[in-house]
Amino acid sequence: MSMTKYLIRRALYLVPVFFGITFLVFSIERLAGDPVKLLTAGQTRVTEEQRQLLRQYFGLDKPVYQQYLLWLSELFTGNLGYAYTTGGGAPVSTLIGQRAVATLELQLLGLAFSLLIAIPIGVMSAKRRYSKLDLAVTNTSLVGTSIPIFFLGIMAILVLSAKTGGLFPYGGLESISPNQYPYGSAILDQLWHLVLPTSVYTFAILAPVVLLVRSSMLEVLRQDFILAARASGLKESTVIYKHGLRNALLPLLTYVGLYFGGLLTGAPITETVFNWPGVGRLFVQAINNLDFPVIQGVVVVITLMTLVANVITDIAYAYIDPRIRLE
Amino acid sequence: MASRENPTQQREGVGQWALAWRRFKKNPAAIAGLIIVGFFAFLAAFDRLVAPYPPNCVPTPFNPFCTGQYSPLQPPSLAHPFGTDSNSYDVYSQVIYGCRAAFYIGFGATAVAMIVSVLIGLAAGYFGGNTDNLLMRLTEVFLVLPFFLILLLFLKVLYYFSNTGAGGLEIEILIIGLFSWPGNARILRSEVLRVRGLEFIEASRQIGASANRILFRHILPNVLHVLIVLTTLQIAASVLIEAGVSFLGFGDQTVATWGLEFYYGFNYISDAWWVETFPGIFLTLLVMGFNLLGNGLRDALDPRLRE
C-alpha cells in the first residue's frame, strides 16, 4: 500500500484548501467593521491620532494582503498572534488552549456516552427488525433528530435547575467560590457542573448514532457470511456480536472521524446554552468584539483538526478493512 | 372491445406515482408527517388571520395596529395565550409568523442547495473522468469548511452595512444553501452513475440525442425520486440551522422567527419559561414533520431503500 503516495496526494490538495479558507476568513472579517472604532466607541477623549496609533499597533494600517502574509509567516513559526482585547490581549494559542480543554471535555464525554448507549440499542433494534422495540427505537430516534439541541438544553435547565431550586447548576465550568461547593471538593463541584451539559449533549447526538448502527447492522446481517456462520451452528449471540457487529461498526468509524473533524464547529450553540467557556463561545465573542486574531486562530485550529481527522479516518479505514485501498 | 379475447385483462394502467401514493397512504408515520407539514403550511399562509397581533408589535397608545398595554414577560393568559417576551411581543403571534419565516428559510435554502447539487451531481456522474474528479474534489473542500462559523462571520459583515439587520434572512438562506449541497450532490452523483449505465441511455445516445437531452429528459426524471427525498430532509436541516443562528443573536431581527424568540427568552429562562417553550415545540414539530415526510417518501418512492 502506498501510504506515502496517498499522503502526498492529500497534502497537494489540502494545502490550497488551507490557504483558501484562511484568506477568505482574513478578508471577510475585515469587512465587518473597524475593531479600533469599536474599542474606543463612546470615549470622547480618544483622539483620531491615538486611534491611528492603535491601528498601527495592531498592524491594521497595512494593506490586507500584507497583513495576511505577515500573519502567515508568524503562523509558520507557531505564533498565532495576540488577541486585541480577549483575555487582556493574551496570546491566541493560550486562549484557544484553555478553552479547548472545556470543549473537548464536554464533547468527548458526550461522544463516549452516546456510543456506549447507541451501539447496544442499535444492535437490539436491528436484531428484532419491525418488532415493537424496533418501531419504538426508530420513532424515538426520529424525534431525537428533530429536537434542536438548544431547545433540549433549555428544557433541561428549566426542569432540572431553575424550577427545582438548583438541583443542578445553570451552567459554567465550576462554582465561583469554594464556599459554594456542594459536596466540599473542587472535583465533585466540576462533575456536578458536567452532569446537565453532558447528558443533554449525549442525548442530542444519540439519535443519529442509533440509526446508523441499526441500518449498518441490518446491512451486515443480510450478508452471506452471517448465513454461513449461522449454518455452521454458532450461537446466535456469537453470530451477532462477533461476526455481525464487528463489521457493522465500520460506517461508525466514518461518523466518529467526521465528528472529530467537526468537534469544535458545533460548539457555539451548546456552549452558549450552558454558559460553557469553550472554543465555540470564544469564537462568538471574538466575532462580536471584532477580535480578528482570535477569529483567525479558531478557524485555523478547526480547519487543521478537520483535515487531520479526515486523513486519519481514511488511514484507519484502510487498516481495518483490507478491501479498501488508499488511492 | 369485443375483438379482445380476454376482456378481464383490460385493466387500467397504474403509473409509478400512483403506486408510490398507494405505498405512502399505508404508512401512518408518513401521513402524520404530511398532516403536520400541511398544518404548518396553513398557519404560514393565513398567519395574518390566525395571529391576534402584527409581528414584532410593541403596544403603544398611539399605534392603531398594536393595541394594549406595554407588558413584557407576562405569563400565558387569555389576551396572550403563550405569554409575552421581554420586548412585550405576543409570543403566540410571533410563533405564528415564525411559520412563514420557517417555510421561507426551508424552501429558499433548499432550492439553492438542490439547484447546485443537481447540476454538480448530474455533471460529475454523467461526464465522469476529469470533470468528475474536479467536482468531487470541490465537494470534499466544501465538506471540510467550518460552515457554521463562516455563516456567523458573513452575517456580522452584513450587520455592519445594514444596522437594522434587514436582509439578513436572505443572506442566511443563500449561505445555508450554498454550503448544504455537498452531501446531496454526492448521493445524486451515485444515482446518476447507476442510471447512466442502463441500456435506454445508451440507446438514446446511439440515435444521436444531445447530452442536454439525455441529462434533463432521461437521467433527471429517473433520479427524481431521490431528489424529492433529499429535498424534504434538507428543508428540515435548513430550518434547524437558521434557528441556531438566530438563537446566537446573528439572525435577522426584523423578521419574526422561532430562533429569535429563543434569543429574546434566553436571558430570562428562570422568569419566563413560555418564551422558549412554545417556539421550541413548534420548531421541533415542523422539523419532525419534514423528517417523517422525507422518510415516508423514501419508503414510498424507492422501496429498495427501505431499511
GROMACS .gro file of N, CA, C and O in nm, chain B residues 126-204:
model
  316
  453TYR      N    1  -2.245   1.209  -1.503
  453TYR     CA    2  -2.264   1.179  -1.645
  453TYR      C    3  -2.134   1.191  -1.724
  453TYR      O    4  -2.099   1.104  -1.801
  454PHE      N    5  -2.060   1.299  -1.703
  454PHE     CA    6  -1.940   1.320  -1.785
  454PHE      C    7  -1.822   1.239  -1.734
  454PHE      O    8  -1.736   1.200  -1.812
  455GLY      N    9  -1.817   1.213  -1.604
  455GLY     CA   10  -1.710   1.130  -1.549
  455GLY      C   11  -1.572   1.189  -1.573
  455GLY      O   12  -1.557   1.309  -1.595
  456GLY      N   13  -1.469   1.106  -1.564
  456GLY     CA   14  -1.333   1.147  -1.595
  456GLY      C   15  -1.287   1.267  -1.514
  456GLY      O   16  -1.309   1.274  -1.394
  457ASN      N   17  -1.224   1.361  -1.585
  457ASN     CA   18  -1.168   1.477  -1.517
  457ASN      C   19  -1.274   1.566  -1.454
  457ASN      O   20  -1.255   1.621  -1.346
  458THR      N   21  -1.388   1.581  -1.525
  458THR     CA   22  -1.496   1.663  -1.471
  458THR      C   23  -1.537   1.608  -1.334
  458THR      O   24  -1.551   1.681  -1.237
  459ASP      N   25  -1.558   1.477  -1.331
  459ASP     CA   26  -1.599   1.410  -1.208
  459ASP      C   27  -1.496   1.433  -1.099
  459ASP      O   28  -1.530   1.471  -0.986
  460ASN      N   29  -1.370   1.411  -1.135
  460ASN     CA   30  -1.261   1.426  -1.039
  460ASN      C   31  -1.260   1.565  -0.977
  460ASN      O   32  -1.257   1.582  -0.856
  461LEU      N   33  -1.264   1.665  -1.067
  461LEU     CA   34  -1.258   1.804  -1.023
  461LEU      C   35  -1.377   1.838  -0.932
  461LEU      O   36  -1.360   1.894  -0.823
  462LEU      N   37  -1.497   1.799  -0.975
  462LEU     CA   38  -1.616   1.834  -0.898
  462LEU      C   39  -1.619   1.763  -0.764
  462LEU      O   40  -1.661   1.819  -0.664
  463MET      N   41  -1.570   1.639  -0.762
  463MET     CA   42  -1.571   1.567  -0.634
  463MET      C   43  -1.468   1.624  -0.537
  463MET      O   44  -1.490   1.627  -0.417
  464ARG      N   45  -1.353   1.671  -0.590
  464ARG     CA   46  -1.256   1.736  -0.502
  464ARG      C   47  -1.317   1.862  -0.443
  464ARG      O   48  -1.306   1.890  -0.325
  465LEU      N   49  -1.387   1.939  -0.530
  465LEU     CA   50  -1.453   2.062  -0.484
  465LEU      C   51  -1.554   2.029  -0.373
  465LEU      O   52  -1.563   2.099  -0.271
  466THR      N   53  -1.627   1.919  -0.392
  466THR     CA   54  -1.725   1.877  -0.292
  466THR      C   55  -1.657   1.849  -0.159
  466THR      O   56  -1.704   1.890  -0.053
  467GLU      N   57  -1.542   1.781  -0.166
  467GLU     CA   58  -1.469   1.750  -0.042
  467GLU      C   59  -1.424   1.877   0.028
  467GLU      O   60  -1.430   1.885   0.150
  468VAL      N   61  -1.379   1.975  -0.051
  468VAL     CA   62  -1.336   2.101   0.008
  468VAL      C   63  -1.451   2.163   0.087
  468VAL      O   64  -1.436   2.206   0.201
  469PHE      N   65  -1.570   2.165   0.026
  469PHE     CA   66  -1.684   2.226   0.094
  469PHE      C   67  -1.724   2.150   0.219
  469PHE      O   68  -1.776   2.206   0.313
  470LEU      N   69  -1.697   2.018   0.219
  470LEU     CA   70  -1.731   1.939   0.338
  470LEU      C   71  -1.636   1.970   0.453
  470LEU      O   72  -1.670   1.951   0.569
  471VAL      N   73  -1.515   2.017   0.421
  471VAL     CA   74  -1.416   2.044   0.524
  471VAL      C   75  -1.438   2.181   0.591
  471VAL      O   76  -1.408   2.200   0.707
  472LEU      N   77  -1.495   2.276   0.515
  472LEU     CA   78  -1.508   2.412   0.567
  472LEU      C   79  -1.593   2.419   0.693
  472LEU      O   80  -1.696   2.353   0.702
  473PRO      N   81  -1.550   2.497   0.792
  473PRO     CA   82  -1.633   2.517   0.912
  473PRO      C   83  -1.748   2.612   0.881
  473PRO      O   84  -1.744   2.730   0.912
  474PHE      N   85  -1.851   2.554   0.820
  474PHE     CA   86  -1.954   2.634   0.755
  474PHE      C   87  -2.031   2.722   0.853
  474PHE      O   88  -2.060   2.838   0.825
  475PHE      N   89  -2.060   2.668   0.971
  475PHE     CA   90  -2.139   2.745   1.067
  475PHE      C   91  -2.065   2.871   1.111
  475PHE      O   92  -2.123   2.978   1.122
  476LEU      N   93  -1.934   2.858   1.132
  476LEU     CA   94  -1.854   2.973   1.174
  476LEU      C   95  -1.848   3.078   1.063
  476LEU      O   96  -1.858   3.198   1.088
  477ILE      N   97  -1.834   3.030   0.937
  477ILE     CA   98  -1.829   3.124   0.825
  477ILE      C   99  -1.962   3.197   0.811
  477ILE      O  100  -1.967   3.318   0.784
  478LEU      N  101  -2.071   3.123   0.834
  478LEU     CA  102  -2.204   3.184   0.828
  478LEU      C  103  -2.216   3.298   0.929
  478LEU      O  104  -2.262   3.408   0.895
  479LEU      N  105  -2.170   3.273   1.052
  479LEU     CA  106  -2.177   3.378   1.155
  479LEU      C  107  -2.095   3.500   1.112
  479LEU      O  108  -2.138   3.615   1.128
  480LEU      N  109  -1.979   3.474   1.054
  480LEU     CA  110  -1.891   3.582   1.011
  480LEU      C  111  -1.957   3.667   0.901
  480LEU      O  112  -1.956   3.790   0.906
  481PHE      N  113  -2.016   3.600   0.803
  481PHE     CA  114  -2.083   3.672   0.694
  481PHE      C  115  -2.196   3.759   0.748
  481PHE      O  116  -2.215   3.873   0.704
  482LEU      N  117  -2.271   3.706   0.844
  482LEU     CA  118  -2.384   3.782   0.898
  482LEU      C  119  -2.334   3.904   0.974
  482LEU      O  120  -2.393   4.011   0.966
  483LYS      N  121  -2.223   3.887   1.043
  483LYS     CA  122  -2.164   4.000   1.115
  483LYS      C  123  -2.128   4.112   1.016
  483LYS      O  124  -2.153   4.230   1.040
  484VAL      N  125  -2.070   4.072   0.902
  484VAL     CA  126  -2.036   4.170   0.798
  484VAL      C  127  -2.161   4.241   0.750
  484VAL      O  128  -2.165   4.364   0.736
  485LEU      N  129  -2.267   4.163   0.729
  485LEU     CA  130  -2.391   4.222   0.679
  485LEU      C  131  -2.442   4.329   0.776
  485LEU      O  132  -2.485   4.436   0.734
  486TYR      N  133  -2.435   4.299   0.906
  486TYR     CA  134  -2.491   4.394   1.003
  486TYR      C  135  -2.407   4.520   1.012
  486TYR      O  136  -2.453   4.622   1.061
  487TYR      N  137  -2.283   4.512   0.966
  487TYR     CA  138  -2.202   4.633   0.962
  487TYR      C  139  -2.257   4.728   0.857
  487TYR      O  140  -2.256   4.850   0.874
  488PHE      N  141  -2.304   4.670   0.747
  488PHE     CA  142  -2.353   4.755   0.638
  488PHE      C  143  -2.501   4.791   0.653
  488PHE      O  144  -2.546   4.890   0.601
  489SER      N  145  -2.577   4.705   0.723
  489SER     CA  146  -2.718   4.737   0.743
  489SER      C  147  -2.746   4.728   0.891
  489SER      O  148  -2.756   4.619   0.946
  490ASN      N  149  -2.753   4.844   0.958
  490ASN     CA  150  -2.760   4.836   1.104
  490ASN      C  151  -2.895   4.793   1.156
  490ASN      O  152  -2.909   4.762   1.272
  491THR      N  153  -2.999   4.787   1.067
  491THR     CA  154  -3.125   4.731   1.115
  491THR      C  155  -3.120   4.578   1.110
  491THR      O  156  -3.201   4.511   1.172
  492GLY      N  157  -3.024   4.524   1.036
  492GLY     CA  158  -3.018   4.379   1.021
  492GLY      C  159  -3.112   4.328   0.915
  492GLY      O  160  -3.120   4.209   0.890
  493ALA      N  161  -3.184   4.418   0.847
  493ALA     CA  162  -3.276   4.375   0.743
  493ALA      C  163  -3.196   4.312   0.628
  493ALA      O  164  -3.088   4.359   0.595
  494GLY      N  165  -3.252   4.208   0.571
  494GLY     CA  166  -3.184   4.140   0.462
  494GLY      C  167  -3.098   4.026   0.511
  494GLY      O  168  -3.047   3.947   0.432
  495GLY      N  169  -3.083   4.017   0.643
  495GLY     CA  170  -3.003   3.909   0.698
  495GLY      C  171  -3.060   3.772   0.668
  495GLY      O  172  -2.986   3.676   0.645
  496LEU      N  173  -3.193   3.764   0.666
  496LEU     CA  174  -3.257   3.635   0.641
  496LEU      C  175  -3.221   3.581   0.503
  496LEU      O  176  -3.189   3.464   0.487
  497GLU      N  177  -3.222   3.672   0.404
  497GLU     CA  178  -3.190   3.628   0.268
  497GLU      C  179  -3.044   3.583   0.258
  497GLU      O  180  -3.014   3.484   0.191
  498ILE      N  181  -2.955   3.657   0.325
  498ILE     CA  182  -2.814   3.618   0.326
  498ILE      C  183  -2.799   3.479   0.389
  498ILE      O  184  -2.729   3.392   0.338
  499GLU      N  185  -2.867   3.463   0.504
  499GLU     CA  186  -2.863   3.333   0.570
  499GLU      C  187  -2.908   3.222   0.477
  499GLU      O  188  -2.844   3.118   0.465
  500ILE      N  189  -3.022   3.246   0.411
  500ILE     CA  190  -3.078   3.145   0.320
  500ILE      C  191  -2.976   3.111   0.212
  500ILE      O  192  -2.949   2.994   0.184
  501LEU      N  193  -2.916   3.215   0.154
  501LEU     CA  194  -2.821   3.193   0.046
  501LEU      C  195  -2.699   3.113   0.096
  501LEU      O  196  -2.658   3.015   0.032
  502ILE      N  197  -2.646   3.152   0.212
  502ILE     CA  198  -2.525   3.084   0.260
  502ILE      C  199  -2.556   2.941   0.303
  502ILE      O  200  -2.483   2.848   0.269
  503ILE      N  201  -2.667   2.923   0.375
  503ILE     CA  202  -2.704   2.786   0.414
  503ILE      C  203  -2.716   2.701   0.288
  503ILE      O  204  -2.665   2.589   0.281
  504GLY      N  205  -2.782   2.756   0.186
  504GLY     CA  206  -2.799   2.681   0.061
  504GLY      C  207  -2.666   2.650  -0.005
  504GLY      O  208  -2.641   2.538  -0.048
  505LEU      N  209  -2.578   2.751  -0.010
  505LEU     CA  210  -2.451   2.734  -0.081
  505LEU      C  211  -2.357   2.636  -0.010
  505LEU      O  212  -2.260   2.589  -0.070
  506PHE      N  213  -2.384   2.609   0.119
  506PHE     CA  214  -2.297   2.515   0.189
  506PHE      C  215  -2.365   2.381   0.213
  506PHE      O  216  -2.305   2.291   0.271
  507SER      N  217  -2.490   2.366   0.172
  507SER     CA  218  -2.562   2.242   0.202
  507SER      C  219  -2.565   2.145   0.085
  507SER      O  220  -2.628   2.041   0.095
  508TRP      N  221  -2.501   2.181  -0.027
  508TRP     CA  222  -2.513   2.090  -0.141
  508TRP      C  223  -2.420   1.969  -0.140
  508TRP      O  224  -2.453   1.867  -0.200
  509PRO      N  225  -2.301   1.972  -0.074
  509PRO     CA  226  -2.204   1.865  -0.100
  509PRO      C  227  -2.257   1.723  -0.076
  509PRO      O  228  -2.243   1.638  -0.163
  510GLY      N  229  -2.318   1.701   0.042
  510GLY     CA  230  -2.369   1.566   0.071
  510GLY      C  231  -2.472   1.522  -0.031
  510GLY      O  232  -2.468   1.410  -0.083
  511ASN      N  233  -2.564   1.614  -0.063
  511ASN     CA  234  -2.669   1.582  -0.160
  511ASN      C  235  -2.611   1.555  -0.298
  511ASN      O  236  -2.655   1.464  -0.368
  512ALA      N  237  -2.512   1.635  -0.339
  512ALA     CA  238  -2.452   1.617  -0.471
  512ALA      C  239  -2.387   1.479  -0.482
  512ALA      O  240  -2.396   1.412  -0.585
  513ARG      N  241  -2.324   1.434  -0.374
  513ARG     CA  242  -2.260   1.302  -0.375
  513ARG      C  243  -2.362   1.191  -0.399
  513ARG      O  244  -2.340   1.101  -0.479
  514ILE      N  245  -2.474   1.200  -0.326
  514ILE     CA  246  -2.576   1.095  -0.340
  514ILE      C  247  -2.634   1.098  -0.481
  514ILE      O  248  -2.649   0.994  -0.546
  515LEU      N  249  -2.663   1.220  -0.532
  515LEU     CA  250  -2.720   1.231  -0.666
  515LEU      C  251  -2.622   1.178  -0.771
  515LEU      O  252  -2.662   1.109  -0.864
  516ARG      N  253  -2.493   1.206  -0.751
  516ARG     CA  254  -2.393   1.157  -0.846
  516ARG      C  255  -2.396   1.005  -0.854
  516ARG      O  256  -2.393   0.948  -0.963
  517SER      N  257  -2.403   0.939  -0.737
  517SER     CA  258  -2.401   0.794  -0.743
  517SER      C  259  -2.528   0.740  -0.809
  517SER      O  260  -2.524   0.639  -0.880
  518GLU      N  261  -2.641   0.812  -0.791
  518GLU     CA  262  -2.764   0.771  -0.859
  518GLU      C  263  -2.750   0.790  -1.010
  518GLU      O  264  -2.794   0.705  -1.088
  519VAL      N  265  -2.690   0.902  -1.050
  519VAL     CA  266  -2.671   0.929  -1.193
  519VAL      C  267  -2.582   0.821  -1.254
  519VAL      O  268  -2.608   0.770  -1.363
  520LEU      N  269  -2.479   0.783  -1.179
  520LEU     CA  270  -2.389   0.676  -1.228
  520LEU      C  271  -2.468   0.548  -1.254
  520LEU      O  272  -2.445   0.479  -1.353
  521ARG      N  273  -2.561   0.518  -1.165
  521ARG     CA  274  -2.641   0.396  -1.180
  521ARG      C  275  -2.727   0.404  -1.306
  521ARG      O  276  -2.728   0.313  -1.389
  522VAL      N  277  -2.797   0.517  -1.323
  522VAL     CA  278  -2.888   0.532  -1.437
  522VAL      C  279  -2.810   0.537  -1.568
  522VAL      O  280  -2.853   0.481  -1.670
  523ARG      N  281  -2.693   0.601  -1.565
  523ARG     CA  282  -2.615   0.617  -1.688
  523ARG      C  283  -2.579   0.483  -1.749
  523ARG      O  284  -2.569   0.468  -1.870
  524GLY      N  285  -2.561   0.383  -1.662
  524GLY     CA  286  -2.523   0.252  -1.713
  524GLY      C  287  -2.638   0.172  -1.773
  524GLY      O  288  -2.617   0.064  -1.828
  525LEU      N  289  -2.762   0.223  -1.764
  525LEU     CA  290  -2.877   0.148  -1.814
  525LEU      C  291  -2.882   0.154  -1.967
  525LEU      O  292  -2.830   0.248  -2.029
  526GLU      N  293  -2.951   0.057  -2.025
  526GLU     CA  294  -2.947   0.043  -2.171
  526GLU      C  295  -3.017   0.155  -2.245
  526GLU      O  296  -2.976   0.195  -2.353
  527PHE      N  297  -3.125   0.207  -2.186
  527PHE     CA  298  -3.201   0.307  -2.263
  527PHE      C  299  -3.122   0.436  -2.280
  527PHE      O  300  -3.143   0.510  -2.376
  528ILE      N  301  -3.028   0.461  -2.191
  528ILE     CA  302  -2.943   0.579  -2.207
  528ILE      C  303  -2.850   0.558  -2.327
  528ILE      O  304  -2.833   0.645  -2.413
  529GLU      N  305  -2.792   0.438  -2.330
  529GLU     CA  306  -2.705   0.402  -2.444
  529GLU      C  307  -2.785   0.413  -2.573
  529GLU      O  308  -2.738   0.469  -2.673
  530ALA      N  309  -2.909   0.365  -2.571
  530ALA     CA  310  -2.993   0.368  -2.691
  530ALA      C  311  -3.016   0.512  -2.737
  530ALA      O  312  -3.003   0.543  -2.856
  531SER      N  313  -3.047   0.600  -2.644
  531SER     CA  314  -3.075   0.737  -2.689
  531SER      C  315  -2.948   0.806  -2.736
  531SER      O  316  -2.953   0.891  -2.824
   0.00000   0.00000   0.00000
